[in-house]
Short mmCIF file of C-alpha atoms in Angstrom, two decimals:
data_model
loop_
_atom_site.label_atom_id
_atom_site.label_comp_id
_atom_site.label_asym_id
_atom_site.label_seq_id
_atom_site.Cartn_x
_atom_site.Cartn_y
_atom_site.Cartn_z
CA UNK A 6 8.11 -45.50 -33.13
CA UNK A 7 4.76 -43.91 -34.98
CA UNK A 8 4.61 -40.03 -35.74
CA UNK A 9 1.87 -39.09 -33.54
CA UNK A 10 1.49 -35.93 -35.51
CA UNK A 11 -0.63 -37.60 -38.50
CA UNK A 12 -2.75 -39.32 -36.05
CA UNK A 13 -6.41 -39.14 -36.40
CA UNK A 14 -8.37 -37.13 -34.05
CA UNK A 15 -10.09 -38.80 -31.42
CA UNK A 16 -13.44 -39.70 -31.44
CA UNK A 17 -15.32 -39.64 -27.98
CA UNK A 18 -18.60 -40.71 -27.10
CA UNK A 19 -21.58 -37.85 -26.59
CA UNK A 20 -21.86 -38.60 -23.29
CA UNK A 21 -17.61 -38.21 -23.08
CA UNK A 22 -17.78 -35.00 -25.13
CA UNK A 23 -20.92 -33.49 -23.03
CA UNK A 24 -18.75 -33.92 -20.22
CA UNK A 25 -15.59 -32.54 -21.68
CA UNK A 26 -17.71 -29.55 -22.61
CA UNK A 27 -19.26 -28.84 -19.19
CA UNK A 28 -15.67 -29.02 -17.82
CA UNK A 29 -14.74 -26.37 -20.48
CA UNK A 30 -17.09 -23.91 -19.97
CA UNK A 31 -16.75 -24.40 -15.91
CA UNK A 32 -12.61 -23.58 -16.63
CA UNK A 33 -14.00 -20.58 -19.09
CA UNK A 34 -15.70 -19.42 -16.31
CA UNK A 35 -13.32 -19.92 -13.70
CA UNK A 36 -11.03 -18.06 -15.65
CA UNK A 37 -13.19 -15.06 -16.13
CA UNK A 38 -14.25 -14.94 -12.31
CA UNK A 39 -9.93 -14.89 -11.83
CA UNK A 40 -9.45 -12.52 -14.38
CA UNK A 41 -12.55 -9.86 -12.56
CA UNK A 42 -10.40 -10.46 -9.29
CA UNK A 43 -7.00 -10.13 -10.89
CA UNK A 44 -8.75 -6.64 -11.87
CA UNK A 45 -10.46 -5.61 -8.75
CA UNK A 46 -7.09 -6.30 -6.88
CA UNK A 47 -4.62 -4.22 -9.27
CA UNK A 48 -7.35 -1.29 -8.57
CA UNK A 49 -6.67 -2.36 -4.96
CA UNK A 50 -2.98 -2.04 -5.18
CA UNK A 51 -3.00 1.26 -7.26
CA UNK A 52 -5.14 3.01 -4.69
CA UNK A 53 -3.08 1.35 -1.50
CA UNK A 54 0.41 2.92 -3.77
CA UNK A 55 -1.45 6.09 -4.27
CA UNK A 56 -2.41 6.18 0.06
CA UNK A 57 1.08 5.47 0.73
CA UNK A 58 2.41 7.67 -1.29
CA UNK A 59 0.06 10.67 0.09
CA UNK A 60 1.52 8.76 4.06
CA UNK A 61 5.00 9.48 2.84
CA UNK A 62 4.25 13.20 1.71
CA UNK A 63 2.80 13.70 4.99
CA UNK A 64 5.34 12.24 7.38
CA UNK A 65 7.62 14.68 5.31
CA UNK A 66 5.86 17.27 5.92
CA UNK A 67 5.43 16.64 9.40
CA UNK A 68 8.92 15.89 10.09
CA UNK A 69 10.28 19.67 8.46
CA UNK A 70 7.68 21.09 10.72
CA UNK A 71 9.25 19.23 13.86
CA UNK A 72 12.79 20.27 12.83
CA UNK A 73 11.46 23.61 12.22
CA UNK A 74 9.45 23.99 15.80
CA UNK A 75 13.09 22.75 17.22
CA UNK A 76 15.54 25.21 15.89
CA UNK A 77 13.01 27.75 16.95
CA UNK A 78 13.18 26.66 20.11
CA UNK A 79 16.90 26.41 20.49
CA UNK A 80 17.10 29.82 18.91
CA UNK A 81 15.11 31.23 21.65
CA UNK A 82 17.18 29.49 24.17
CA UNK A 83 20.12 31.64 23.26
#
């Protein structure tokens, strides 16, 4: 068995390395365009926390109000 760790590196042909190097820069890029959306999405999900967390503040507001409007009315209907 040979120690691949002292092996030479590899020599490709310019044609071979051209296209190795397109592919690179295409996955470079592909990375930055996922990286933008990665972004623009965790923006996405702070806001959507931030509208449900203004929902739940609401509904519990909404929902001491309707208690409130009922004991009135069963106090008046003593």
């Amino acid at each position: 068995m040979r120690d691949t760790s002292q092996e030479e590196p590899r020599c490709y042909s310019q044609a071979t390395a051209a296209a190795m190097d397109h592919e690179l820069s295409e996955a470079r890029a592909r990375i930055r365009q996922l990286e933008t959306l990665v972004g623009i999405l965790n923006r996405e999900a702070e806001e959507q926390a931030e509208t449900v967390t203004q929902l739940r503040e609401d509904v519990s507001r909404w929902q001491a109000r309707y208690v409130q409007a009922q004991a009135a009315e069963i106090s008046e209907e003593k």
